[in-house]
Amino acid sequence: MSGRLALGSRTACARRPYIPRHMSTSSLPSRNPPTKNGPEHRLAHIQTPLRHQPLVLGPHRLYGTSPSPSGRAPEGVSAGPAERDTEPQLPPSDAQKRTIYALSTPPGKAGVAVIRVSGPDALNVWKELVQTRARGKGKAPERDPEPWKMYRCRVIHPVTNEVLDDGLAVFFKGPRSFTTEDVLELHVHSGRAIISSVLGAIACLPFCRPAERGEFTRRAFEGGRLDLTQVEGLRDLIDAETETQRKLALRTAEGATRARLELLRNEIIQCMALVEALIDFGEGEDIEDGVYELARERVLKLRETIAYHLSDNRKGEIMRSGIRLAIFGPPNAGKSSLLNFLAQREAAIVTPVPGTTRDILELSLDIGGLPVIIADTAGLRKTEDVVEKIGVERAEQLVESADVSLCVLPAPDVLSPSADGTLDLRLPPTLAPLVNEDTLMLLNKTDLLPSGNHTLSKALPSKVVWQASLSTGAGTQEFLRGFAQALQHRYNLLDEHGSRPEEPLITHARHRVHLENALRFLDAFLDTPPEEVVVAAEELRYAAQAIGKVSGLIDVEDILDAVFRDFCIGK
């Protein structure tokens, strides 16, 4: 102990200011108590014993309390001005840098590239890089930019003062920005060298770091600008390739899905408020009769609504990701010719040799505003060829798993005249197990049929059948229009009157999972007897949380707000 005290005393004395011998210590200001020679005066300069000091590891040992040759003052002893100026400073880590930057437009040669900066130091980036007027004698000093105003400027390097480009800059003052933070956008020429130089100049600033994937949108979500459904809608809007995808994604990004989900969630919260009122105020308070039955009636309507959205045949997911369509049929029926016709190019090899296509060929097309992933398959027949047999097996598996299947048949081989003058359709045995009433059917090569009546009999294996000749083009436009309408009707994009019905609520598998959980909790509430009102309230709470997870909004205080709004407590 005495050794530690001696070490502490020497260290403390080494930190005291130098006092010339001719000066009296009584004339100097003292930080110590009035007792000057007592033990308290001596112990006041002794640092905390080492065993009571915190252990500091890693690079932070530079700032530790143990004596070091650098002469840094230990903890509890103030350092002089000169000592503070020479303290070693570690550079901030990426986790400490809250200002991020990135190129917001696709890289490559173009007219304009937008570089976005977001964070508390966005204004400092402006001051370091943006020059809106010439700096020189007789010029007014530059002021902070007016928010939301585009400035013509020169972009300069913060270290070398080299002019990097001549462009535009705009400053968005938070929270009135996309990320709810201060945001700076630099609009420069989109050239690889220019973009690289500007990004490199921002990287020279010690308070900036490159943004991670989706970090700007994540900050918008964390700042309350967007919810999870709007974030997903924004991503889908960027990835949209068809008109239907664009409209659906735009509505979601604007908050339409969020508003519909909030209606469901608020209705559950209202039901929960009724049940919570029975728990909190049922004894000794005048709560009207039939409150629990009213909650059950409202939950039954909610259950019907959620079940309706869940029984949409995955319409929203399919509209977003694409309809998987499988073209199948016997060899040399015109499947590859149909694929080329839909793609408007020679996407598949077409020869008169049966079995030319042996593997699956996929293309993404826009048919009637719908995204369709069309797969051309091998001709279905019995074969001993090893490679062709593998292709036939893959074709059968694809037809069974596809959203829509289109069977292409050669009309001269499958049609025969009947006694009533119509044409009967005979399916090849290899195709019969794969064809049902929902299968779309195209009878190709009608130009090879004998002249006369080509009316089909009513006994057909499919509800929708078209006749066309892909070689001559006869009937192809009628087939294309009917094919697009059939897809739109199948996924409820057009009702019986040709107008567009309500857009789907579920557009991602994640939405479906949470709504299924909410439905399960509502069923559990309906199965709970009135005597177990506490358990019933918990089931409703879980249902509200499940729907809140879709949009990322979960707040238990909503229940209290509903209770005090709808019930007059203390009346």
Coordinates of C-alpha atoms in Angstrom, one line a residue:
M1 CA 0.0 0.0 0.0
S2 CA 2.8 2.4 0.9
G3 CA 4.4 1.7 -2.5
R4 CA 1.3 2.5 -4.3
L5 CA 0.9 5.7 -2.3
A6 CA 4.4 6.7 -3.1
L7 CA 3.9 6.1 -6.8
G8 CA 0.7 8.1 -6.7
S9 CA 2.4 10.9 -4.8
R10 CA 5.3 11.1 -7.3
T11 CA 2.9 11.1 -10.2
A12 CA 0.7 13.8 -8.7
C13 CA 3.7 16.0 -7.9
A14 CA 5.0 15.6 -11.4
R15 CA 1.7 17.1 -12.6
R16 CA 1.9 20.3 -10.4
P17 CA 2.9 23.6 -12.1
Y18 CA 6.5 24.7 -11.6
I19 CA 6.9 27.4 -8.9
P20 CA 10.1 29.4 -8.7
R21 CA 11.8 29.3 -5.4
H22 CA 11.7 33.1 -4.9
M23 CA 7.9 33.0 -5.1
S24 CA 5.8 32.2 -2.1
T25 CA 3.3 29.5 -2.4
S26 CA 0.8 31.4 -0.3
S27 CA 0.5 33.9 -3.2
L28 CA -0.8 31.3 -5.6
P29 CA -4.4 30.2 -5.8
S30 CA -5.1 26.8 -4.3
R31 CA -7.6 24.2 -5.2
N32 CA -7.1 22.4 -1.8
P33 CA -9.1 22.7 1.4
P34 CA -7.8 25.2 4.0
T35 CA -5.8 22.6 5.9
K36 CA -2.4 22.8 4.2
N37 CA -0.2 20.5 6.2
G38 CA -2.6 17.8 7.3
P39 CA -2.9 14.3 5.8
E40 CA -6.0 15.3 3.9
H41 CA -3.9 17.9 2.0
R42 CA -1.3 15.3 1.0
L43 CA -3.9 12.7 0.0
A44 CA -5.8 15.1 -2.2
H45 CA -3.0 14.9 -4.8
I46 CA -2.8 11.1 -4.7
Q47 CA -4.7 9.3 -7.5
T48 CA -7.0 6.4 -7.0
P49 CA -5.2 3.2 -6.2
L50 CA -4.6 1.0 -9.2
R51 CA -6.8 -1.8 -8.1
H52 CA -9.8 0.5 -8.2
Q53 CA -9.1 1.8 -11.7
P54 CA -11.1 0.5 -14.6
L55 CA -9.2 -1.8 -17.0
V56 CA -9.0 -0.2 -20.5
L57 CA -8.1 -2.4 -23.4
G58 CA -7.4 -1.9 -27.1
P59 CA -6.5 1.4 -28.6
H60 CA -8.2 3.2 -25.7
R61 CA -5.2 2.4 -23.6
L62 CA -3.8 5.6 -25.0
Y63 CA -6.3 7.3 -22.8
G64 CA -5.9 5.1 -19.7
T65 CA -5.1 6.2 -16.2
S66 CA -1.8 4.5 -15.7
P67 CA 1.4 6.6 -15.8
S68 CA 3.1 6.7 -19.2
P69 CA 6.2 8.2 -20.7
S70 CA 4.0 10.6 -22.7
G71 CA 3.3 12.5 -19.5
R72 CA -0.4 12.4 -19.9
A73 CA -2.3 13.4 -16.8
P74 CA -3.9 10.5 -14.9
E75 CA -7.6 10.4 -14.3
G76 CA -8.7 12.9 -11.7
V77 CA -5.9 15.3 -12.5
S78 CA -6.5 18.2 -14.9
A79 CA -4.1 18.6 -17.8
G80 CA -2.6 21.9 -18.8
P81 CA -3.4 23.7 -22.1
A82 CA -0.2 22.5 -23.7
E83 CA -0.8 19.0 -22.7
R84 CA -4.4 19.0 -24.0
D85 CA -3.2 20.2 -27.4
T86 CA -0.8 17.3 -27.7
E87 CA -3.3 14.6 -26.7
P88 CA -3.4 11.8 -29.3
Q89 CA -6.7 11.6 -31.1
L90 CA -7.9 8.5 -32.8
P91 CA -9.8 8.9 -36.0
P92 CA -13.6 8.2 -35.8
S93 CA -14.8 4.8 -36.7
D94 CA -17.4 4.2 -39.4
A95 CA -20.0 3.6 -36.6
Q96 CA -19.3 7.1 -35.3
K97 CA -19.7 8.7 -38.7
R98 CA -23.3 9.6 -39.2
T99 CA -23.0 11.4 -42.5
I100 CA -23.2 9.0 -45.5
Y101 CA -22.8 9.5 -49.2
A102 CA -23.4 7.5 -52.4
L103 CA -24.1 7.8 -56.1
S104 CA -27.9 7.7 -56.4
T105 CA -28.1 7.3 -60.2
P106 CA -26.9 4.2 -62.2
P107 CA -23.2 4.4 -63.0
G108 CA -22.2 5.0 -66.6
K109 CA -22.1 7.7 -69.2
A110 CA -25.1 10.0 -69.2
G111 CA -26.1 13.6 -68.9
V112 CA -26.5 13.9 -65.2
A113 CA -25.4 11.9 -62.1
V114 CA -26.8 12.6 -58.7
I115 CA -24.6 12.2 -55.6
R116 CA -26.5 12.2 -52.4
V117 CA -25.2 13.1 -48.9
S118 CA -27.3 12.6 -45.8
G119 CA -26.5 13.2 -42.1
P120 CA -25.7 15.9 -39.5
D121 CA -22.7 17.1 -41.4
A122 CA -24.3 17.5 -44.9
L123 CA -24.1 21.3 -44.5
N124 CA -20.3 21.0 -43.8
V125 CA -19.9 19.0 -47.0
W126 CA -21.6 21.9 -48.9
K127 CA -19.1 24.3 -47.3
E128 CA -16.1 22.2 -48.2
L129 CA -17.1 21.2 -51.8
V130 CA -19.6 23.7 -53.2
Q131 CA -18.6 27.0 -54.5
T132 CA -21.5 29.1 -55.7
R133 CA -19.6 32.3 -56.5
A134 CA -16.0 33.4 -57.2
R135 CA -14.0 34.0 -54.1
G136 CA -11.7 36.9 -54.3
K137 CA -11.2 40.6 -53.5
G138 CA -14.4 42.5 -53.4
K139 CA -16.6 39.5 -53.4
A140 CA -19.2 38.9 -50.6
P141 CA -18.4 35.9 -48.4
E142 CA -20.4 32.8 -49.1
R143 CA -23.4 32.2 -46.9
D144 CA -25.3 29.0 -46.0
P145 CA -27.5 27.8 -48.8
E146 CA -31.2 28.5 -48.8
P147 CA -32.9 25.1 -48.4
W148 CA -34.8 23.5 -51.3
K149 CA -33.2 25.9 -53.8
M150 CA -31.1 24.7 -56.7
Y151 CA -27.8 26.5 -57.1
R152 CA -25.4 26.7 -60.0
C153 CA -22.0 25.9 -58.6
R154 CA -18.5 24.5 -59.0
V155 CA -17.6 21.4 -57.2
I156 CA -14.1 21.7 -55.7
H157 CA -11.7 19.4 -53.9
P158 CA -11.6 20.2 -50.2
V159 CA -7.8 19.6 -50.0
T160 CA -6.4 20.8 -53.3
N161 CA -9.1 23.3 -54.1
E162 CA -9.1 21.9 -57.6
V163 CA -12.3 22.4 -59.6
L164 CA -13.8 18.9 -60.3
D165 CA -16.9 19.8 -62.2
D166 CA -19.5 22.5 -63.0
G167 CA -23.0 21.5 -61.9
L168 CA -25.9 22.0 -59.6
A169 CA -26.4 21.6 -55.9
V170 CA -29.4 21.6 -53.6
F171 CA -29.6 21.4 -49.8
F172 CA -32.6 19.9 -48.1
K173 CA -33.0 20.9 -44.5
G174 CA -34.2 18.1 -42.2
P175 CA -36.7 16.9 -41.3
R176 CA -38.2 18.1 -44.7
S177 CA -36.1 15.6 -46.7
F178 CA -36.3 12.1 -47.8
T179 CA -34.3 10.7 -44.9
T180 CA -35.6 13.3 -42.4
E181 CA -32.0 14.5 -42.0
D182 CA -30.0 17.2 -43.7
V183 CA -29.5 16.1 -47.3
L184 CA -27.2 17.5 -50.0
E185 CA -27.5 16.5 -53.6
L186 CA -24.8 17.2 -56.1
H187 CA -25.9 17.1 -59.8
V188 CA -22.8 16.6 -61.9
H189 CA -22.0 15.3 -65.3
S190 CA -22.3 11.5 -65.4
G191 CA -18.8 10.5 -66.5
R192 CA -16.8 7.8 -64.8
A193 CA -13.8 10.1 -64.1
I194 CA -16.1 12.9 -62.7
I195 CA -18.1 10.6 -60.5
S196 CA -14.9 9.0 -59.2
S197 CA -13.3 12.3 -58.4
V198 CA -16.3 13.8 -56.6
L199 CA -16.8 10.6 -54.5
G200 CA -13.1 10.7 -53.7
A201 CA -13.3 14.3 -52.6
I202 CA -16.1 13.5 -50.2
A203 CA -14.1 10.5 -48.9
C204 CA -11.4 13.0 -47.9
L205 CA -13.7 14.5 -45.3
P206 CA -13.2 12.7 -41.9
F207 CA -16.9 12.9 -40.9
C208 CA -18.3 11.1 -44.0
R209 CA -18.4 7.4 -45.0
P210 CA -19.9 5.5 -47.9
A211 CA -23.5 4.5 -47.5
E212 CA -24.5 0.8 -47.3
R213 CA -27.1 -0.8 -49.5
G214 CA -30.5 0.8 -48.9
E215 CA -29.2 2.9 -46.0
F216 CA -30.9 6.1 -47.3
T217 CA -34.2 4.3 -47.4
R218 CA -33.6 2.7 -44.0
R219 CA -33.0 6.2 -42.5
A220 CA -36.3 7.3 -44.1
F221 CA -38.0 4.4 -42.3
E222 CA -36.3 5.1 -39.0
G223 CA -37.2 8.7 -39.3
G224 CA -40.9 7.9 -39.9
R225 CA -40.9 9.1 -43.5
L226 CA -41.8 5.6 -44.8
D227 CA -43.2 2.4 -43.3
L228 CA -42.2 -1.1 -44.3
T229 CA -44.9 -1.4 -47.0
Q230 CA -43.8 1.9 -48.5
V231 CA -40.2 0.8 -48.5
E232 CA -41.2 -2.4 -50.3
G233 CA -43.3 -0.3 -52.7
L234 CA -40.4 1.9 -53.5
R235 CA -38.2 -1.0 -54.3
D236 CA -40.9 -2.6 -56.5
L237 CA -41.4 0.7 -58.3
I238 CA -37.7 0.8 -59.2
D239 CA -37.8 -2.8 -60.4
A240 CA -41.2 -2.5 -62.2
E241 CA -41.1 -3.6 -65.9
T242 CA -44.7 -3.5 -66.8
E243 CA -47.6 -1.0 -66.5
T244 CA -49.4 -3.2 -64.0
Q245 CA -46.3 -3.5 -61.8
R246 CA -45.7 0.2 -62.0
K247 CA -49.3 1.1 -60.9
L248 CA -49.3 -1.4 -58.1
A249 CA -45.9 -0.3 -56.8
L250 CA -46.7 3.4 -57.0
R251 CA -49.9 3.0 -55.0
T252 CA -48.0 1.0 -52.4
A253 CA -45.2 3.6 -52.2
E254 CA -47.7 6.4 -51.8
G255 CA -49.1 4.6 -48.7
A256 CA -52.3 3.0 -50.0
T257 CA -51.4 -0.4 -48.5
R258 CA -50.4 1.2 -45.2
A259 CA -53.8 3.0 -45.0
R260 CA -55.7 -0.3 -45.6
L261 CA -53.7 -2.2 -43.0
E262 CA -54.1 0.6 -40.5
L263 CA -57.9 0.3 -40.9
L264 CA -57.7 -3.4 -40.0
R265 CA -55.3 -2.7 -37.1
N266 CA -57.4 0.1 -35.7
E267 CA -60.5 -2.0 -35.8
I268 CA -58.8 -4.7 -33.8
I269 CA -57.6 -2.1 -31.3
Q270 CA -61.2 -0.9 -30.9
C271 CA -62.3 -4.4 -30.2
M272 CA -59.4 -4.8 -27.7
A273 CA -60.5 -1.5 -26.1
L274 CA -64.0 -3.0 -25.5
V275 CA -62.5 -6.1 -23.9
E276 CA -60.0 -4.1 -21.8
A277 CA -62.8 -2.0 -20.5
L278 CA -64.4 -5.1 -19.0
I279 CA -61.1 -6.0 -17.3
D280 CA -60.3 -2.6 -15.9
F281 CA -63.7 -1.1 -15.2
G282 CA -66.1 -4.1 -15.1
E283 CA -66.3 -4.1 -11.3
G284 CA -67.8 -1.0 -9.7
E285 CA -68.1 0.9 -12.9
D286 CA -71.2 1.4 -15.0
I287 CA -70.2 -0.3 -18.2
E288 CA -73.2 -1.0 -20.5
D289 CA -74.2 -4.6 -21.2
G290 CA -73.4 -6.4 -24.4
V291 CA -69.8 -5.0 -24.7
Y292 CA -68.2 -8.4 -25.2
E293 CA -70.8 -9.5 -27.7
L294 CA -70.3 -6.3 -29.6
A295 CA -66.5 -7.0 -29.7
R296 CA -67.2 -10.6 -31.0
E297 CA -69.4 -9.2 -33.8
R298 CA -66.8 -6.8 -34.9
V299 CA -64.1 -9.5 -34.8
L300 CA -66.3 -11.7 -37.0
K301 CA -66.4 -9.0 -39.7
L302 CA -62.7 -8.5 -39.4
R303 CA -62.1 -12.2 -39.8
E304 CA -64.1 -12.2 -43.0
T305 CA -62.2 -9.3 -44.4
I306 CA -58.8 -10.8 -43.7
A307 CA -59.8 -14.2 -45.0
Y308 CA -61.0 -12.5 -48.2
H309 CA -57.6 -10.9 -48.7
L310 CA -55.8 -14.3 -48.0
S311 CA -58.0 -16.1 -50.6
D312 CA -56.7 -14.0 -53.6
N313 CA -54.8 -16.9 -55.3
R314 CA -51.5 -15.0 -54.6
K315 CA -52.6 -12.3 -57.1
G316 CA -50.5 -9.6 -55.6
E317 CA -47.3 -11.7 -55.4
I318 CA -47.8 -12.9 -58.9
M319 CA -48.4 -9.4 -60.3
R320 CA -45.2 -8.2 -58.6
S321 CA -42.9 -11.1 -59.4
G322 CA -44.5 -12.4 -62.7
I323 CA -46.8 -15.1 -63.9
R324 CA -45.0 -18.3 -64.7
L325 CA -46.5 -19.7 -67.9
A326 CA -45.5 -23.1 -69.3
I327 CA -46.0 -23.9 -73.0
F328 CA -46.3 -27.6 -73.6
G329 CA -47.5 -30.0 -76.2
P330 CA -46.4 -32.8 -78.5
P331 CA -43.2 -32.5 -80.6
N332 CA -43.3 -30.2 -83.7
A333 CA -46.6 -28.6 -82.6
G334 CA -45.3 -25.0 -82.9
K335 CA -44.4 -24.3 -79.3
S336 CA -41.1 -22.6 -80.2
S337 CA -42.8 -20.7 -83.0
L338 CA -45.3 -19.4 -80.4
L339 CA -42.4 -18.3 -78.2
N340 CA -40.8 -16.4 -81.0
F341 CA -44.1 -14.8 -81.9
L342 CA -44.7 -13.6 -78.4
A343 CA -41.1 -12.4 -78.1
Q344 CA -41.1 -10.8 -81.5
R345 CA -37.6 -12.2 -82.2
E346 CA -35.9 -15.5 -82.9
A347 CA -35.5 -16.6 -79.3
A348 CA -35.8 -20.4 -79.9
I349 CA -34.6 -22.6 -82.7
V350 CA -37.3 -23.8 -85.0
T351 CA -36.9 -26.8 -87.3
P352 CA -39.2 -29.4 -88.9
V353 CA -37.3 -32.1 -86.9
P354 CA -39.4 -33.4 -84.0
G355 CA -37.6 -33.0 -80.6
T356 CA -35.5 -29.9 -81.5
T357 CA -36.2 -28.4 -78.1
R358 CA -34.9 -30.6 -75.3
D359 CA -34.4 -28.2 -72.5
I360 CA -36.4 -25.4 -70.9
L361 CA -36.1 -21.9 -72.4
E362 CA -37.4 -19.0 -70.4
L363 CA -38.2 -15.4 -71.4
S364 CA -39.7 -12.5 -69.4
L365 CA -42.4 -10.6 -71.5
D366 CA -45.0 -8.0 -71.0
I367 CA -48.4 -9.4 -72.1
G368 CA -51.4 -7.1 -71.6
G369 CA -49.5 -5.1 -69.0
L370 CA -48.7 -8.2 -67.0
P371 CA -45.3 -9.6 -66.3
V372 CA -45.2 -13.1 -67.7
I373 CA -42.3 -15.6 -67.5
I374 CA -42.8 -17.9 -70.5
A375 CA -41.1 -21.3 -70.6
D376 CA -40.8 -23.3 -73.8
T377 CA -40.5 -27.0 -73.0
A378 CA -39.6 -30.2 -74.8
G379 CA -42.2 -32.0 -76.8
L380 CA -44.0 -34.6 -74.7
R381 CA -43.8 -38.1 -76.1
K382 CA -42.4 -41.5 -75.2
T383 CA -38.7 -41.7 -76.2
E384 CA -35.7 -43.8 -75.6
D385 CA -33.2 -41.0 -76.1
V386 CA -31.6 -40.3 -72.8
V387 CA -31.2 -36.5 -73.3
E388 CA -34.8 -36.1 -74.6
K389 CA -36.2 -38.2 -71.8
I390 CA -34.7 -35.8 -69.3
G391 CA -36.2 -32.8 -71.1
V392 CA -39.6 -34.5 -71.1
E393 CA -39.4 -35.1 -67.4
R394 CA -38.5 -31.5 -66.7
A395 CA -41.3 -30.3 -68.9
E396 CA -43.9 -32.3 -67.0
Q397 CA -42.6 -31.0 -63.7
L398 CA -42.7 -27.4 -65.0
V399 CA -46.3 -27.7 -66.2
E400 CA -47.4 -29.0 -62.8
S401 CA -45.8 -26.2 -60.9
A402 CA -46.6 -23.3 -63.3
D403 CA -49.2 -20.6 -62.5
V404 CA -50.7 -20.9 -66.0
S405 CA -50.2 -23.7 -68.7
L406 CA -50.8 -23.3 -72.4
C407 CA -51.1 -26.4 -74.5
V408 CA -50.2 -26.1 -78.2
L409 CA -51.6 -28.8 -80.5
P410 CA -51.3 -29.3 -84.2
A411 CA -54.9 -28.9 -85.5
P412 CA -54.7 -31.5 -88.3
D413 CA -53.5 -34.2 -86.0
V414 CA -56.0 -33.8 -83.1
L415 CA -59.2 -32.6 -84.9
S416 CA -61.6 -35.0 -86.7
P417 CA -65.1 -34.4 -88.1
S418 CA -68.1 -35.5 -86.1
A419 CA -71.5 -36.6 -87.1
D420 CA -73.1 -33.2 -86.5
G421 CA -70.6 -31.4 -88.7
T422 CA -68.4 -30.1 -86.0
L423 CA -64.8 -31.0 -85.2
D424 CA -64.0 -33.3 -82.2
L425 CA -60.7 -32.9 -80.3
R426 CA -58.6 -35.9 -79.3
L427 CA -55.8 -35.4 -76.9
P428 CA -52.6 -37.5 -77.2
P429 CA -52.3 -40.0 -74.3
T430 CA -49.1 -38.3 -73.0
L431 CA -50.9 -35.0 -72.6
A432 CA -54.2 -36.0 -71.1
P433 CA -53.0 -36.1 -67.4
L434 CA -51.7 -32.5 -67.8
V435 CA -54.8 -30.9 -69.3
N436 CA -57.7 -29.7 -67.2
E437 CA -60.5 -27.1 -67.6
D438 CA -58.1 -24.3 -66.5
T439 CA -55.6 -25.1 -69.2
L440 CA -55.4 -22.7 -72.0
M441 CA -55.3 -24.3 -75.5
L442 CA -54.1 -23.1 -78.9
L443 CA -54.8 -25.2 -82.0
N444 CA -52.0 -24.3 -84.4
K445 CA -51.5 -25.0 -88.1
T446 CA -55.2 -24.3 -89.0
D447 CA -54.0 -23.4 -92.5
L448 CA -53.4 -27.2 -93.1
L449 CA -57.0 -28.1 -92.3
P450 CA -59.3 -29.0 -95.2
S451 CA -61.6 -26.1 -96.2
G452 CA -65.0 -26.1 -94.7
N453 CA -66.5 -25.7 -91.3
H454 CA -63.9 -25.4 -88.5
T455 CA -66.4 -25.2 -85.7
L456 CA -65.3 -27.1 -82.6
S457 CA -67.7 -29.4 -80.7
K458 CA -68.8 -28.4 -77.2
A459 CA -67.1 -31.4 -75.6
L460 CA -63.7 -29.8 -75.1
P461 CA -61.2 -30.6 -72.2
S462 CA -60.5 -26.8 -71.8
K463 CA -62.7 -23.8 -71.3
V464 CA -60.5 -21.5 -73.5
V465 CA -59.4 -22.6 -77.0
W466 CA -58.0 -20.6 -79.8
Q467 CA -57.4 -21.4 -83.4
A468 CA -54.5 -19.8 -85.4
S469 CA -51.7 -20.4 -87.8
L470 CA -48.3 -19.2 -86.6
S471 CA -46.8 -19.7 -90.1
T472 CA -49.3 -17.6 -92.0
G473 CA -50.3 -15.3 -89.1
A474 CA -54.0 -16.1 -89.4
G475 CA -55.8 -15.7 -86.1
T476 CA -52.7 -14.7 -84.2
Q477 CA -53.9 -11.2 -83.2
E478 CA -57.2 -12.6 -82.0
F479 CA -55.2 -15.1 -80.0
L480 CA -53.0 -12.5 -78.5
R481 CA -55.9 -10.3 -77.4
G482 CA -57.8 -13.2 -76.0
F483 CA -54.7 -14.5 -74.2
A484 CA -54.1 -11.2 -72.4
Q485 CA -57.7 -11.0 -71.4
A486 CA -57.7 -14.5 -70.1
L487 CA -54.7 -13.7 -67.9
Q488 CA -56.3 -10.5 -66.6
H489 CA -59.6 -12.3 -65.7
R490 CA -57.8 -15.2 -64.1
Y491 CA -56.0 -12.8 -61.6
N492 CA -59.0 -10.5 -61.2
L493 CA -57.5 -7.6 -63.0
L494 CA -60.7 -7.2 -65.0
D495 CA -64.2 -8.0 -63.7
E496 CA -67.2 -9.1 -65.8
H497 CA -67.8 -5.6 -67.0
G498 CA -64.2 -5.0 -68.0
S499 CA -63.4 -2.5 -65.2
R500 CA -60.5 -2.9 -62.8
P501 CA -61.4 -4.2 -59.3
E502 CA -59.8 -3.5 -56.0
E503 CA -56.0 -3.8 -56.0
P504 CA -54.6 -6.7 -54.0
L505 CA -53.6 -6.0 -50.4
I506 CA -50.9 -8.7 -50.2
T507 CA -47.9 -8.2 -52.5
H508 CA -45.2 -10.0 -50.6
A509 CA -45.0 -13.4 -48.9
R510 CA -44.2 -11.6 -45.7
H511 CA -47.6 -9.9 -45.7
R512 CA -49.3 -13.2 -46.1
V513 CA -47.5 -14.8 -43.2
H514 CA -48.4 -12.0 -40.8
L515 CA -52.0 -11.8 -41.9
E516 CA -52.4 -15.6 -41.5
N517 CA -51.0 -15.2 -37.9
A518 CA -53.5 -12.4 -37.3
L519 CA -56.4 -14.6 -38.6
R520 CA -55.2 -17.4 -36.2
F521 CA -55.3 -15.1 -33.2
L522 CA -58.8 -13.8 -34.2
D523 CA -60.0 -17.4 -34.3
A524 CA -58.5 -18.0 -30.9
F525 CA -60.4 -15.0 -29.6
L526 CA -63.7 -16.2 -31.0
D527 CA -63.1 -19.6 -29.4
T528 CA -62.4 -18.1 -25.9
P529 CA -65.4 -18.0 -23.6
P530 CA -66.5 -14.7 -22.1
E531 CA -65.4 -15.8 -18.6
E532 CA -61.7 -15.8 -19.8
V533 CA -61.8 -12.1 -20.8
V534 CA -58.1 -11.6 -20.0
V535 CA -57.0 -14.4 -22.4
A536 CA -59.4 -13.0 -25.0
A537 CA -57.8 -9.6 -24.7
E538 CA -54.3 -11.1 -25.2
E539 CA -55.4 -12.9 -28.4
L540 CA -56.6 -9.5 -29.8
R541 CA -53.3 -7.9 -28.7
Y542 CA -51.4 -10.6 -30.7
A543 CA -53.6 -10.1 -33.7
A544 CA -53.0 -6.3 -33.7
Q545 CA -49.2 -6.9 -33.3
A546 CA -49.3 -9.3 -36.3
I547 CA -50.9 -6.7 -38.6
G548 CA -48.6 -4.0 -37.2
K549 CA -45.6 -6.1 -38.2
V550 CA -46.6 -5.8 -41.9
S551 CA -46.1 -2.0 -41.8
G552 CA -43.6 -2.0 -38.9
L553 CA -46.0 -0.1 -36.6
I554 CA -46.4 -1.6 -33.2
D555 CA -47.5 0.6 -30.3
V556 CA -49.2 -0.6 -27.1
E557 CA -50.2 2.9 -26.2
D558 CA -52.8 2.8 -28.9
I559 CA -55.0 0.7 -26.6
L560 CA -55.0 3.3 -23.9
D561 CA -55.8 6.0 -26.3
A562 CA -58.8 4.0 -27.6
V563 CA -60.0 3.3 -24.0
F564 CA -60.0 7.0 -22.9
R565 CA -61.5 8.2 -26.2
D566 CA -64.5 5.8 -26.3
F567 CA -65.3 5.4 -22.6
C568 CA -66.2 8.2 -20.1
I569 CA -64.3 7.0 -17.1
G570 CA -65.5 8.5 -13.8
K571 CA -68.9 9.5 -15.2

